[in-house]
Every structure is written in C-alpha cells, then in structure tokens.
C-alpha cells in the first residue's frame, strides 16, 4: 500500500468567538483570535490518500484528478472567504483548525472513494508553527 | 557596511475594494480579493537595516532591540487585526501589500534611526508566491 | 523505539508513457508527463529507520553511515540519470513516484538490516506539492 | 481524535564524546561531532498532542497554553545552553538527538496530561537533513 | 518605487554537452550534467517588476495579470519540456541556468512593459542550493 | 552580467562575550548569547559571484568548482568548530554574524578572483529569522 499526498492552499479570514459569550469571556478564552473585525491566514492543506498502484499506470490515483477534486470541493469553498460567514459546511461550528480539518475530510470522502482510494489523513497548517492532523 | 535582516510575522484580514466603486467594478478589478466578508494572510516581514559593526560588540544593531522595535511598532498594530478597519496608519489607504510596505517603512524609520542605523529595505510576503520590496 | 530520518536528494529525468499504448492514449492518461523528449525533477528522499538507541553512543544508527548507504545504493544510481533508461532496478517499470519509492525500499532493505535497524518509511517528494510514502 | 502540533526552536551547543573513551576512539566513532571545543545547532522541536476538540472552543488544547508549556519546560532549559554541561535533565546522558527527544517527552508528559491531552510524538530536527521522532 | 515579485515554477529535462565536443571532453567539463539520456530539475522562477503603485488600486501591476503573463510566455514553453530539444527560444544555446535566465528576461520584456512596468530581476533556482539572477 | 549563488552550510558553537568585560556587563549587553558554556547554530552561507557566462559552457563559473572552493576554504575551517577558539581567521574578533561574513569574504576573495569572477555578496543566516549581507 502506498500513501500519496497532494498539497493545496487557500487564504481565508476567521475569528474565534462564541456569540453566546460576552466579549470579555471571548477575549479571555480566545485572546487576539477573538478580534471583532476578524483576522486571517494562509492555510496549507495536505490530503493523503492510500491505495495500491495501478499496474498499468503506476498511480495510486491520478494526481491531476486529486488536485482537481481538492480545488473543486475545498479550495473553491474556502479561498478568499470568511470561515465564519461564507462557508455552508462550517455553519454553526467554531472555525478552529481542528473543526475545519474534520469538515474537509467529510467533504472530500465521497469524491476520493469514488476513485477507488481511501483518505488516510487531512493535515492542515494554520501557520508554519501550528497544524492539525485528522485520520477519520 | 553590513546589511542585517530580521524576520517577524503577523496574521491579518483585509479586503481590496474601493467604497466609491460598485461591487461589480470591485470584483472586476480585484477579483476574489474583493470578497465582502474579508479574507486574510500570514504576512512575513523582513526588515533590513544597514550600518557599520560596532568595534566592541561586532553588532550593526542589537538584534533583540531590532526585534522589539518591529514588534512594538508594527506587529502590535497589525497582528490579528483587520487592515482596512483596525490600523490607524493605514486609514484611507487601499491595504495592498505595496501600500502596507511603504507605511511600515514610515512607522519604523524614526525608531531605527534613533539607534544610529538606516533602514535599507522592507520586504513583505503576502503569500509564499507574492512579495514586495520597498527601499524608501 | 526511536525513528531516525535522513534526507538526501537527486535530480533525474523521466517520462510517463507506456510503449504499448499510442501517443494519443499516453497523452490522454499521463498528460504533460508523457512528453516524448522527457522532463525532470529534483527529488527529495527521506529514509526513516527505527531501532533502540545504543546505550554507549545514543545512536539508533550512525547518521554518517546511513547517509553513505543511501548515497551509494540510491543516489549513485539515480542522480543525473534517466529513470526510464539508465536505472537497472527500474527496468520494465513505469517510473511513477509510487513505483520508485517501492524500489528504493527494496534496494535499501538489506543494507539497513545489516546495521541492526529496520526501515520504517521511504518518503519521496517529486515536487514540493506531491509526495508518496511507503511502509513496506 | 485530532492531532495538534506546535513548533518551537532553540539553539544549543553540544559534543558527542564519551569521557571514558580516548580522544582517538571518540573521533573514530563520532567524527567531527567529537570536536573538543563543542559545536552547535538550531534545533526545531515539534510537539504533537492528541485529543478530542472541546465542543465549546473547538480546541484540543489552547495553542497559546501549549506553546507556553513547551517554552517554560523545554526552551528555557535548552536555549543558548550547552547540552553536555548546562541541562540538569540530560546529566550523565550522551546528548544525541535520540536521547534528547526521549528526555523532552519525559519533561513534557505531566504538563500535557494535566491539560487532559496525551503526547503523541516528539519530533526533533538537528539539521534540516536529520531528525528523530519518539512516540513514547 | 516598489519592487513586486511573483514566483512560478516548471519541471524540465536538459543536458549540458556540446555536440561539437567528444563525450570525454563533455564529461570532463560538465560532469554528471552531460549524461547522454538527460536529467532534470524542478525550476523555481521569481520575476521582479518595479513601478509606482497605482493611486486607485494600490497595485504596481495586477498580480493575477503578472502570473498569467509568466504562465503564458514562459511556463507554457518550458514546463514538462526538454530544454535542449523542445524550446524554440533556447535553440542553439547551452541550456545553463545562466542562459535560461537571460532568455526568460527577453521573452517577458515586451509583455511586462506593455503594462507600464519594468522588469527588475529574473531569479531562477535550478536546485535549492543553486540559483542565478539577471538584471538586464 | 549574471549573478550566480551557491548555498553551503556549517554547524558551529560560539559565545558573544568580551574577556575584558565583567560577566554582568556581558550578560547585560549580549544576553543569552554570553552563556559561559557556549551555544551554537546551523549556519547557512550563500556566496554570490558575478561575471559573464562563458560562450562555450554557458557558465559564469563551474558550480562544482565554486562549491569546492567554499568547502575547502570556509566549511572545512568552520564546520563542527568553536568560532571563538578553533578558527585562525577569527582570532581576536567578536564572532558576531557581521564579523564572520566579512572574514568569509576576505578568505574567499583570492580564490574566486583566480577563476575570473568577482564576489558580489556573502549572505549568512544564523537562524531562519536573522541574517546579514556583506558586499565588500
């Protein structure tokens, strides 16, 4: 079994703050991330799929196809967007990197499986010093 | 003469759109960068100063002092902020990377000169594929 | 148990195309990678071995020895070479990154085991956006 | 379950040489790393913790808290220090990257568990070409 | 005046060998780079243009436009190609990184000037350890 | 004219402290960098030479030759060494990155000029956040 990873990226705004909490409580818990007028990041997304290489092509999955799936299902929805306001699949969720990675997995799953592969890992960098991994 | 560079970073939201233009015109000119609900970036900032090394210390400027100046004058003002709404020295200006670099130069200039150095260059990365340099 | 990784690199040419397929079919399946006159990459290779640190040296394996093994067995065979034409252990195989990682594992295995370690993973970058991992 | 990683760094001196061995033997086994007057590295440290995101905050652990723990327990003890002479928890141990990673795990463990998380991995880069991983 | 840089990349094969020299002489001068069956690289290309920011947009040049020019004029011609055989504007020239950078400048010049900017620098990485810069 | 850059690296220990100052004064001025038992860094060195490409080879200078010069004259002298104690050409000098860059220029100059090139710049990274440039 081979694990194949494709990196894509998107730039987005968000804020970490609960509407059911006071401003003071949000700042106490989330610090600068609760800034009322938002802040943002360049997110780097690594999608790892696993499978056996096709004997004819040597491919687990065609990388151009994998890249297109990630761009159509994820980058299109998140790039140059506000994660709190603009993204249907994040509605009602705190847009932490943790929750975002879980939702990206769910969005990609049927499209990857339709190509006979499994998702192994969603790895999402919020900054070069912080990232999360989700294995389903 | 030696050129000494310190890298700092900040994460911010912005949008590129003129309030005196229609939404259609803004999207035509600025594309996704005009998204009404903002987007954001991890900005990397390189400040290059020049001068002669002090014969006693071997330093052009104390790097900890240079780092503190950049953090107090720039990172404090920009990190986890909205460049259109939250930053006094960007008021009334389109928050393009170009304009931001010029304003960072102006903010830092008196503080660097007070330590007997000159600023040589402000280099500002918006993404790993796009950056600007300003030499005054 | 400790996992120790050494990075090496090589630059090579290849093309993805089956001689038993027509040019049209190869371009349909492999796109630009089927270019008749080849293309190439800077490959980054990460070899991860696992074992218990030696109580006297604190080493899982001497890194200089590990580096020499990878250079002698892999880099020597692949660097500045054509993966379709010049590499005995790739003969008859589509030189996809997937197949190349599997063959690198097989080439290294006896040399690593001779030093009392196991290979844990071969990680091979074709570009900064694409890589594969093989765990045997 | 989500895996969350924070990167910190420190700069330190060390030497690899056993006091109970002759200089000749140390140089034979450890090569340049046995240089009597020390050498040094910029170490990059990746601490990965695992847990379930809190339903209210979306966090596995507050990243600022995780960063503070690593800085207080590890960076404070190792940064701008000599790993053979200045670090109580390395006393009597060969300061190989392998041993250092194991000791960092032990130092962090109670502080991470006190926040309801588990450590998953300590990943320690000695150079960009060499790193170790320890999973407990 | 502001300097704005856009990074693009392409993957290509080449060989360094003069057809009017013997194989022995080519290997003596060019070493492994003269391998008869080619080798290849992931090239990173940084195009720096200079100009004054437009007072309405804050832009020296629209980055999407700059990216499109580089892709249409350079990446299209070089990506997944053989620099000795497939590139009209390199015909008859040794495909060293030096010569390639000069030719990229010449190809881009009229297209950049048509947008009211000047090219300042073509910076071309052949590997992460080797790059050239050309300023016209 | 073309500017060609080669990157090499070395790992070294040093301390910033004047023997003619008290420990208190050294710590006041140099902070953690004055640690009595040394600390260290992975230094990245970029040597930029300039010249006209040879019409026969397309080279400003043979990169293998440039790499060998840097390794023989600089890396050999600095790698796995103590910059205060082990390096003849740094004797009596504060081993700041500034002073080290100037001395590297002086060491390399005759060897580069012997190949018909000029040195344009010595760029020396002490950490990924701090570097100096010297242009002679």
Coordinates of C-alpha atoms in Angstrom, one line a residue, chain A residues 7 9-13 32-35 37-44 75 79-82 85-86 125-129, chain B residues 7 9-13 32-35 37-44 75 79-82 85-86 125-129:
Chain A
X7 CA -0.7 20.0 -1.2
X9 CA -3.6 26.1 -0.2
X10 CA -6.2 28.8 0.5
X11 CA -6.3 32.2 2.2
X12 CA -9.2 33.0 4.5
X13 CA -10.5 35.2 7.3
X32 CA -6.3 38.0 19.9
X33 CA -8.1 35.4 17.8
X34 CA -11.4 36.9 19.0
X35 CA -10.7 40.3 17.3
X37 CA -13.1 42.7 12.9
X38 CA -11.5 39.3 12.0
X39 CA -8.0 38.2 11.2
X40 CA -6.8 35.7 8.6
X41 CA -4.3 33.1 7.5
X42 CA -2.6 31.4 4.5
X43 CA -3.8 27.8 5.1
X44 CA -1.7 24.9 3.6
X75 CA -10.4 25.5 -2.2
X79 CA -10.3 30.5 -0.7
X80 CA -10.6 34.3 -0.1
X81 CA -13.6 33.6 2.1
X82 CA -14.7 34.2 5.7
X85 CA -19.8 33.6 7.4
X86 CA -19.2 32.3 3.9
X125 CA -1.4 24.2 8.6
X126 CA -2.8 27.5 10.0
X127 CA 0.7 29.0 10.4
X128 CA 4.1 27.4 9.9
X129 CA 4.2 26.8 13.7
Chain B
X7 CA 12.2 38.4 10.1
X9 CA 5.4 37.9 11.1
X10 CA 1.7 38.7 11.6
X11 CA -1.7 37.4 10.6
X12 CA -4.3 39.8 9.4
X13 CA -7.6 40.2 7.5
X32 CA -11.6 37.3 -5.1
X33 CA -9.7 39.8 -3.1
X34 CA -12.8 42.0 -3.0
X35 CA -14.8 39.4 -1.1
X37 CA -16.7 39.4 4.2
X38 CA -12.8 39.7 4.0
X39 CA -10.1 37.2 3.6
X40 CA -6.6 37.0 5.3
X41 CA -3.0 36.1 5.2
X42 CA 0.0 35.1 7.2
X43 CA 2.4 38.0 6.4
X44 CA 6.2 37.6 6.7
X75 CA 3.3 43.6 14.9
X79 CA -1.3 41.1 14.2
X80 CA -4.8 39.6 14.4
X81 CA -6.2 42.8 13.0
X82 CA -8.2 44.0 10.0
X85 CA -10.6 48.8 9.8
X86 CA -8.2 48.4 12.8
X125 CA 5.4 38.4 1.8
X126 CA 1.6 38.2 1.4
X127 CA 1.9 34.5 0.3
X128 CA 4.9 32.4 -0.4
X129 CA 4.4 33.3 -4.1

